[in-house]
PDB file of C-alpha atoms in Angstrom:
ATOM      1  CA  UNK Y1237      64.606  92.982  77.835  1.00 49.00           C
ATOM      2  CA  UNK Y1238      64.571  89.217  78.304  1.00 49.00           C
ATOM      3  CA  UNK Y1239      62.733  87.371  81.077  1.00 54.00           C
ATOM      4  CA  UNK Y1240      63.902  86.873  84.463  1.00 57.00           C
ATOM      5  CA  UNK Y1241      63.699  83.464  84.997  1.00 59.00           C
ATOM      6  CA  UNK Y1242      62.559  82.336  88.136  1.00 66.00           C
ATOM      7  CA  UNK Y1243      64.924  80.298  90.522  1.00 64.00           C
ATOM      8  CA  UNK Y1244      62.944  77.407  90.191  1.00 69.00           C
ATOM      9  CA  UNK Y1245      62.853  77.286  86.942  1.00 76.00           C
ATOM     10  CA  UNK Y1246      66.176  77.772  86.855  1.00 75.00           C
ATOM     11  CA  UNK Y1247      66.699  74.772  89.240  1.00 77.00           C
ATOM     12  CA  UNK Y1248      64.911  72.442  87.056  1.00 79.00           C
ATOM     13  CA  UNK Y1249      67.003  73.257  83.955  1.00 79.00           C
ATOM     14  CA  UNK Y1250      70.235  72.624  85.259  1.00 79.00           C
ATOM     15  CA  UNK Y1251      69.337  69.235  87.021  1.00 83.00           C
ATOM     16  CA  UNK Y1252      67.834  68.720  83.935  1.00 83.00           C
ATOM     17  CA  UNK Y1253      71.492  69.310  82.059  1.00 83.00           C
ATOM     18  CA  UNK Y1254      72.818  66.671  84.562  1.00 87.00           C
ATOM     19  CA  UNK Y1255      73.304  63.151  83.725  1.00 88.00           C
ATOM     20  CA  UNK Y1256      71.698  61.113  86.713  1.00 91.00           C
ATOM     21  CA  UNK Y1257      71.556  57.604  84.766  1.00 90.00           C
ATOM     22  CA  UNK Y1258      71.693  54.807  87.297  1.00 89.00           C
ATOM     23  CA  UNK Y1259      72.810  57.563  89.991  1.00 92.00           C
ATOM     24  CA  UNK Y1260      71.805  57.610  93.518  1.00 92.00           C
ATOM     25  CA  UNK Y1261      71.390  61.511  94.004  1.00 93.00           C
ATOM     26  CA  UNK Y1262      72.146  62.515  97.877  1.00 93.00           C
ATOM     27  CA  UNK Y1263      70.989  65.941  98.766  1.00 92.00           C
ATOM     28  CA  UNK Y1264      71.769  68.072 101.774  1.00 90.00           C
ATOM     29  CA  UNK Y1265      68.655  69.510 103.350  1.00 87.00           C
ATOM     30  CA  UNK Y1266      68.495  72.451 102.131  1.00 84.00           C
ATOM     31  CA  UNK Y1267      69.029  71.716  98.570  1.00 86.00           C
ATOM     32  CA  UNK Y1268      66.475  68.549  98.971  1.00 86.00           C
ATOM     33  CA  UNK Y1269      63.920  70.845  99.949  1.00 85.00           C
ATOM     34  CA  UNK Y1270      64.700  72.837  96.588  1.00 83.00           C
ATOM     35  CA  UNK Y1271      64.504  70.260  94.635  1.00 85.00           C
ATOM     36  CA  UNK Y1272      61.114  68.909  95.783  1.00 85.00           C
ATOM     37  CA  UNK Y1273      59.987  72.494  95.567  1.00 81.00           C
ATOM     38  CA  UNK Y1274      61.442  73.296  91.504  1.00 80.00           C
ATOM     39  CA  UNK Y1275      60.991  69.428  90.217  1.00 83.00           C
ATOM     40  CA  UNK Y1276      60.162  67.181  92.912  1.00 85.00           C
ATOM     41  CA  UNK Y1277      61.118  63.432  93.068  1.00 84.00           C
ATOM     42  CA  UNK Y1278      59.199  61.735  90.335  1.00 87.00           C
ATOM     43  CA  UNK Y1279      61.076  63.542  87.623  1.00 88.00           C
ATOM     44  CA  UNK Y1280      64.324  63.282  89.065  1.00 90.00           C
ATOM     45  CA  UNK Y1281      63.582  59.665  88.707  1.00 90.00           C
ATOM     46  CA  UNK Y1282      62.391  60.325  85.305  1.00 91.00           C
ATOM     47  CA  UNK Y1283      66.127  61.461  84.329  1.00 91.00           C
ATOM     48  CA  UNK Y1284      67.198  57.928  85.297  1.00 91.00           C
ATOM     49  CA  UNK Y1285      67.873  58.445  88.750  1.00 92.00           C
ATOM     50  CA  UNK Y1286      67.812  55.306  90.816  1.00 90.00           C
ATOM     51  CA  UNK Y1287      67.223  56.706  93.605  1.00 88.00           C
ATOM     52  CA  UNK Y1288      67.195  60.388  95.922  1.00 90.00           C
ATOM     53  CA  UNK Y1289      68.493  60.488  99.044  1.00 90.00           C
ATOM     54  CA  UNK Y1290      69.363  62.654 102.004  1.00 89.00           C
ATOM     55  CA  UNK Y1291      72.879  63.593 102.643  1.00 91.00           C
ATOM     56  CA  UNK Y1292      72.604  62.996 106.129  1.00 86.00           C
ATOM     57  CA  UNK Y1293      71.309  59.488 105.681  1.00 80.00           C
ATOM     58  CA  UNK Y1294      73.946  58.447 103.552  1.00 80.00           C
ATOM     59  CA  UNK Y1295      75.325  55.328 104.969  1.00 68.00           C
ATOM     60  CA  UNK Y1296      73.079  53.856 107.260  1.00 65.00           C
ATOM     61  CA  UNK Y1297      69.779  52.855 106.805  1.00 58.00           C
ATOM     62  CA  UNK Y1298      67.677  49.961 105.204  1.00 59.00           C
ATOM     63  CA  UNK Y1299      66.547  52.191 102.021  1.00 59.00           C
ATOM     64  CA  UNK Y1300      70.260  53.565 101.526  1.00 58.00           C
ATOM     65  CA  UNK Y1301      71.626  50.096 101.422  1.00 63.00           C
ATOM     66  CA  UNK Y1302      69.028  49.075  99.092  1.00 62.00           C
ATOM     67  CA  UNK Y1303      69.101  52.080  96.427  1.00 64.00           C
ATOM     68  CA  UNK Y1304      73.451  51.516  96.610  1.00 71.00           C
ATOM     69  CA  UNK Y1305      73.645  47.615  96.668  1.00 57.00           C
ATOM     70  CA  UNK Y1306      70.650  46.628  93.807  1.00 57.00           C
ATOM     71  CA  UNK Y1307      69.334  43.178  94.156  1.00 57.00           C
ATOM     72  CA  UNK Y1308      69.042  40.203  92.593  1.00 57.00           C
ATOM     73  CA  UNK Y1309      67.960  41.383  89.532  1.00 61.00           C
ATOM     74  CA  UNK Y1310      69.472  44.950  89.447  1.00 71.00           C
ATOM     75  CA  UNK Y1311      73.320  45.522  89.432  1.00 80.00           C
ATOM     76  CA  UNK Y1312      74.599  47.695  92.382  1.00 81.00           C
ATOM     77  CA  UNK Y1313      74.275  51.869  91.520  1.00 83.00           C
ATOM     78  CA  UNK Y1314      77.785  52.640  89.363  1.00 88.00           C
ATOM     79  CA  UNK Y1315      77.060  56.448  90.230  1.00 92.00           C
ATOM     80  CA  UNK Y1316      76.539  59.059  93.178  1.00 94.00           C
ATOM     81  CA  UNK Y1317      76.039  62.306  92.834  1.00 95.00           C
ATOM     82  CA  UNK Y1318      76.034  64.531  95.705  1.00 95.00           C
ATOM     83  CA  UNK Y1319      74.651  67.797  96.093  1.00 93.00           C
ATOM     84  CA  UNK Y1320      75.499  70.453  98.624  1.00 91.00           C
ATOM     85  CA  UNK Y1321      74.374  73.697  99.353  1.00 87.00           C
ATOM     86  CA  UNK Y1322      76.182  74.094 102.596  1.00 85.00           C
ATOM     87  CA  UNK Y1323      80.043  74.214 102.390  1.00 87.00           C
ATOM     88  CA  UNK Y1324      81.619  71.538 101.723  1.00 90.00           C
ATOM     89  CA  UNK Y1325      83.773  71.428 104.550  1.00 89.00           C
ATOM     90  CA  UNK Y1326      80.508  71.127 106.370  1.00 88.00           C
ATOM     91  CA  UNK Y1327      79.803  68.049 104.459  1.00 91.00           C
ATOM     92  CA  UNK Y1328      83.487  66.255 104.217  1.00 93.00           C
ATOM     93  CA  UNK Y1329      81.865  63.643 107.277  1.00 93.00           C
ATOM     94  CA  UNK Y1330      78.358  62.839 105.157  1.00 93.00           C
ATOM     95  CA  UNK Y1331      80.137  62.934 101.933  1.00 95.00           C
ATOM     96  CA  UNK Y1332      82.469  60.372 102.924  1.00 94.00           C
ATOM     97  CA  UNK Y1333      79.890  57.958 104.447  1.00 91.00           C
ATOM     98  CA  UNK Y1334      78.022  58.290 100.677  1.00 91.00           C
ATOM     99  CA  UNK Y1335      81.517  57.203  99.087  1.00 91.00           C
ATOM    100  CA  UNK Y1336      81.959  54.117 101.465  1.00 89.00           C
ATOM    101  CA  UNK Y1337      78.559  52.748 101.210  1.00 85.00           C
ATOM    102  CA  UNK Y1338      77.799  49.139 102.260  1.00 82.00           C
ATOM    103  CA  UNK Y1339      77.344  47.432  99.065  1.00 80.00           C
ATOM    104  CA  UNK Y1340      78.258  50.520  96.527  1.00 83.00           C
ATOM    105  CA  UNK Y1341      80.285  49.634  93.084  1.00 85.00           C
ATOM    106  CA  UNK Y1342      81.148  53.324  92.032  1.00 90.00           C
ATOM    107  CA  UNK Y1343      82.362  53.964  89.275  1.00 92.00           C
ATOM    108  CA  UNK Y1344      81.584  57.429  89.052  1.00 95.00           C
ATOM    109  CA  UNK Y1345      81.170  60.089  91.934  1.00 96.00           C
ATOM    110  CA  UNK Y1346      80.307  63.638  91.320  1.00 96.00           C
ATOM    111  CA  UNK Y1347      80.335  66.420  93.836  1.00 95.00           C
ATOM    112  CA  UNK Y1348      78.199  69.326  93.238  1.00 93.00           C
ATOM    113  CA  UNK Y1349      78.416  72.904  95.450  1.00 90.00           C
ATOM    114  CA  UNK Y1350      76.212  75.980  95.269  1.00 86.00           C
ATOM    115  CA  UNK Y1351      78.832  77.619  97.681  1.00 85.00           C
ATOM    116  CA  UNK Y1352      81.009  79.939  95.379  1.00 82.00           C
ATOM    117  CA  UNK Y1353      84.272  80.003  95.273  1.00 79.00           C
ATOM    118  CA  UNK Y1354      84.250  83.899  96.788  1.00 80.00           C
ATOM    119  CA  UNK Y1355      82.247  82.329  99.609  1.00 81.00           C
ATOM    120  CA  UNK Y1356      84.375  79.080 100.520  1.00 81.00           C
ATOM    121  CA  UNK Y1357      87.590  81.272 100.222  1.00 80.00           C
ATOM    122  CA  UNK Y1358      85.589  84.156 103.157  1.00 82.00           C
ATOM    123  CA  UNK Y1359      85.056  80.941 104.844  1.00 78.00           C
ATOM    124  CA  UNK Y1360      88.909  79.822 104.803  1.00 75.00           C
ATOM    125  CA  UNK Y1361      89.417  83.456 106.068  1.00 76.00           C
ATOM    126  CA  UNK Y1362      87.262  83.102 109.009  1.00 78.00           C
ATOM    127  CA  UNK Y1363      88.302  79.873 109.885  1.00 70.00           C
ATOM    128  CA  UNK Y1364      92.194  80.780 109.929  1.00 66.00           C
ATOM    129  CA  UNK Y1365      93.587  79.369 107.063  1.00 58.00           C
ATOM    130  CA  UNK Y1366      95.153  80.663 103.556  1.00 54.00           C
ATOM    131  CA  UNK Y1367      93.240  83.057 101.582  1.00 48.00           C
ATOM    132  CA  UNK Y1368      92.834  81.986  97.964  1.00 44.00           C
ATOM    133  CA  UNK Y1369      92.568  85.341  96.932  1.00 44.00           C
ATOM    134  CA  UNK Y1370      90.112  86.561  93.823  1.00 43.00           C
ATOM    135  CA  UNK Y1371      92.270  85.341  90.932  1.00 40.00           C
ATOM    136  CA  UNK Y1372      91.933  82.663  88.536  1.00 41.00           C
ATOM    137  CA  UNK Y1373      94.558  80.391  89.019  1.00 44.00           C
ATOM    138  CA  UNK Y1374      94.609  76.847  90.666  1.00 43.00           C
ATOM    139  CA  UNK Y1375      93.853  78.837  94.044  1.00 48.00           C
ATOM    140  CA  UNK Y1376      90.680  80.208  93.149  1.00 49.00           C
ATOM    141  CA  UNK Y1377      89.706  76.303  93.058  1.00 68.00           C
ATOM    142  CA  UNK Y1378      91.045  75.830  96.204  1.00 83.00           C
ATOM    143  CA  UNK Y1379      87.960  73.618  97.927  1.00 85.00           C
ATOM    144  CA  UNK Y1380      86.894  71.933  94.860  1.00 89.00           C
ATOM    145  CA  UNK Y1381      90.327  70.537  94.636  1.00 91.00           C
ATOM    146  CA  UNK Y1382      90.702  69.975  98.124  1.00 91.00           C
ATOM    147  CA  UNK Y1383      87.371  67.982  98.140  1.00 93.00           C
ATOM    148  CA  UNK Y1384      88.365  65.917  95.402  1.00 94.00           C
ATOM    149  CA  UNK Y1385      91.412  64.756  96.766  1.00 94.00           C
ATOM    150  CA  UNK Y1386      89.951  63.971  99.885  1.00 95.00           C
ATOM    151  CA  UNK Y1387      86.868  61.853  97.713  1.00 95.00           C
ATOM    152  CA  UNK Y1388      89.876  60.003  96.130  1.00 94.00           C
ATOM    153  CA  UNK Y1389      91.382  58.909  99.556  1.00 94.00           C
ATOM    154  CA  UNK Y1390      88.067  57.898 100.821  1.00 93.00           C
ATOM    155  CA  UNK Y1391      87.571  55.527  97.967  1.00 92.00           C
ATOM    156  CA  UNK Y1392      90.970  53.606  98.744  1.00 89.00           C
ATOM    157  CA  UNK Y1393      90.433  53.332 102.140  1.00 84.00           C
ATOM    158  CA  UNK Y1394      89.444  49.533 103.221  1.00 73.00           C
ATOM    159  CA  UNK Y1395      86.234  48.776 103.456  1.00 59.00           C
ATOM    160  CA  UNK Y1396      84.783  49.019 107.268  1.00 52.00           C
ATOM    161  CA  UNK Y1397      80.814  48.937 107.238  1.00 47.00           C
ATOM    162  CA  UNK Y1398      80.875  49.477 110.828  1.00 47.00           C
ATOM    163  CA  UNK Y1399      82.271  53.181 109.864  1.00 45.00           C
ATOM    164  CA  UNK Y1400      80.288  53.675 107.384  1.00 42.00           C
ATOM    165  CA  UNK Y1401      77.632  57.149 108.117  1.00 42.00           C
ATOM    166  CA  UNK Y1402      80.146  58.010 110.910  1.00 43.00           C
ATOM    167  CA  UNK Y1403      82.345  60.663 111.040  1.00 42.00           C
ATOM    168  CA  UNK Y1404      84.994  58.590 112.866  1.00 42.00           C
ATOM    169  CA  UNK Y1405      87.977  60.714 112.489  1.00 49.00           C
ATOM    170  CA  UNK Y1406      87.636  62.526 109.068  1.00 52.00           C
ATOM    171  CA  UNK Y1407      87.676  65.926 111.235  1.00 45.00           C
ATOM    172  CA  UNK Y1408      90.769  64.979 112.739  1.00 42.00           C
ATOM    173  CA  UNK Y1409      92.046  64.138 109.050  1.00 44.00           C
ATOM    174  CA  UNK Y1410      90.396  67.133 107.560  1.00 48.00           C
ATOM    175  CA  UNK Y1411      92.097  69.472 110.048  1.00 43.00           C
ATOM    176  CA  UNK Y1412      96.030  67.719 109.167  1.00 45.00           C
ATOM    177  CA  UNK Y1413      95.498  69.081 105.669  1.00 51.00           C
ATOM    178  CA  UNK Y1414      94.088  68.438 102.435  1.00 52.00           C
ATOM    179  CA  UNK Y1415      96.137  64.917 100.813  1.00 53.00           C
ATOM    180  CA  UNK Y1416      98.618  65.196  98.899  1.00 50.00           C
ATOM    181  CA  UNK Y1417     100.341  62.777  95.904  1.00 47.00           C
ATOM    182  CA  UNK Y1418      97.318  60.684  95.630  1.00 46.00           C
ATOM    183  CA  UNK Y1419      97.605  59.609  92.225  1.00 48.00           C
ATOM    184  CA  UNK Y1420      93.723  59.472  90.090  1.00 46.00           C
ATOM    185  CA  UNK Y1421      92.115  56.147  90.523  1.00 49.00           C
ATOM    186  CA  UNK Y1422      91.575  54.355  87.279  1.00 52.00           C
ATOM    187  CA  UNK Y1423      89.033  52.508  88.466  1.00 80.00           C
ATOM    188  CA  UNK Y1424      86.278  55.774  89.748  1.00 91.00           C
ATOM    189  CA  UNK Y1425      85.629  59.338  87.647  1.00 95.00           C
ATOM    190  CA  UNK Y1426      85.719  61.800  90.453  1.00 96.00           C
ATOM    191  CA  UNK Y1427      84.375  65.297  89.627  1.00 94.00           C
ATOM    192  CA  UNK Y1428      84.046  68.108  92.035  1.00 93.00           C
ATOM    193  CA  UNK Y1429      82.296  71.353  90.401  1.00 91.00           C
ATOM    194  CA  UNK Y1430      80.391  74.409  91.248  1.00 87.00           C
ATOM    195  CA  UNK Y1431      77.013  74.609  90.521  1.00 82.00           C
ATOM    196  CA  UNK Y1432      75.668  78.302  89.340  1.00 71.00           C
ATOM    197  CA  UNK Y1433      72.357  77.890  90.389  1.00 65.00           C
ATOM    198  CA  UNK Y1434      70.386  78.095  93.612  1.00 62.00           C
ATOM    199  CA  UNK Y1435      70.063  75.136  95.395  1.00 56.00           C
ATOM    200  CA  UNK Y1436      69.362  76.907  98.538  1.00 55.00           C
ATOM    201  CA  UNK Y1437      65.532  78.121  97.039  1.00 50.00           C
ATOM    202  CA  UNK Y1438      63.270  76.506  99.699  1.00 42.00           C
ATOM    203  CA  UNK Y1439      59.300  76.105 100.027  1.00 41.00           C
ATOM    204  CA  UNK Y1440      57.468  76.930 103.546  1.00 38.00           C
ATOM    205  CA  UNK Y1441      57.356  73.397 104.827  1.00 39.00           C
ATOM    206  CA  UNK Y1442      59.695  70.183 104.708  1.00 42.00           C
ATOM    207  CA  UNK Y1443      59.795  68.160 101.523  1.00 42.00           C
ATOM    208  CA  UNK Y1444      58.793  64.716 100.929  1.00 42.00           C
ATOM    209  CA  UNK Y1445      61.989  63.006 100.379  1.00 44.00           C
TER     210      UNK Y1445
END
């Protein structure tokens, strides 16, 4: 029989598949821990990562700004990706705040979950609303769709740094309903995926980042 491979190693090759050139990676907690645990930071940074950053900093802060906006010799970041290991109906507030960043030029934003799409449709049961069901069809994609429609409206809404890293109102707009019509933007990739690995392995301890 083959090897198990461990879930760190596991971690590592999949970021590894990733493209992070010029990206500044936000993690939630849990999966920031993971990934100091299975890689840590200096070879994310390695894989052309500008930057990692919490999720729940995303936004605000002096070192956020910085890693987003470049300087006078470095362009602003053209790429975020965003991993979650929570739902991402959890995340909709923090993941808008990394979309609007002070100073970001996006022209990619990608949108990673370890929460299966079994697990986000139990949690669309719970919470009262429609069950996807366990086919195949657009439904079974229900929250990664969802998600990326509501990354597309963030993007056009006018800029407002005094919002920015605060939920002001995107529970009140996530509760109306995902958006609907909201034609691609030519201008930013948007990708929303499921990741099958396990960004929830954590250490004993907090990580560094």
């Amino acid at each position: 029989a083959a090897p198990t491979r461990d879930p760190g190693s596991t971690l590592r090759h999949a970021i590894e598949s990733l493209d992070l050139r010029d990206a500044v990676v936000y993690a939630d907690d849990a999966c920031a821990r993971a990934l100091a645990a299975a890689i840590g930071l200096p070879a994310i940074l390695d894989l052309g990562a500008r930057n990692v950053l919490r999720l729940s900093v995303a936004g605000a802060g002096r070192e956020a700004c910085q890693s987003v906006g470049g300087g006078d010799a470095d362009p602003p970041a053209s790429r975020a990706v965003i991993m979650c290991s929570t739902p991402l109906p959890s995340n909709y507030a923090a993941i808008r705040a990394a979309v609007r960043q002070p100073g970001a030029a996006w022209r990619q934003v990608a949108v990673y979950t370890s929460v299966t799409a079994s697990e986000h449709a139990a949690l669309r049961r719970l919470s009262g609303g429609r069950d996807p069901g366990p086919g195949t069809g657009p439904d079974r994609q229900a929250a990664l769709g969802e998600c990326e429609q509501y990354v597309r409206r963030w993007l056009r809404e006018p800029a407002d740094p005094a919002a920015a890293g605060s939920p002001g109102g995107i529970l009140e707009g996530a509760s109306a309903g995902p958006p609907g019509g909201i034609p691609p933007s030519p201008a930013v990739d948007v990708r929303v995926a499921e990741l099958p690995f396990p960004l929830q392995t954590c250490p004993v301890g907090e990580c560094t980042f």
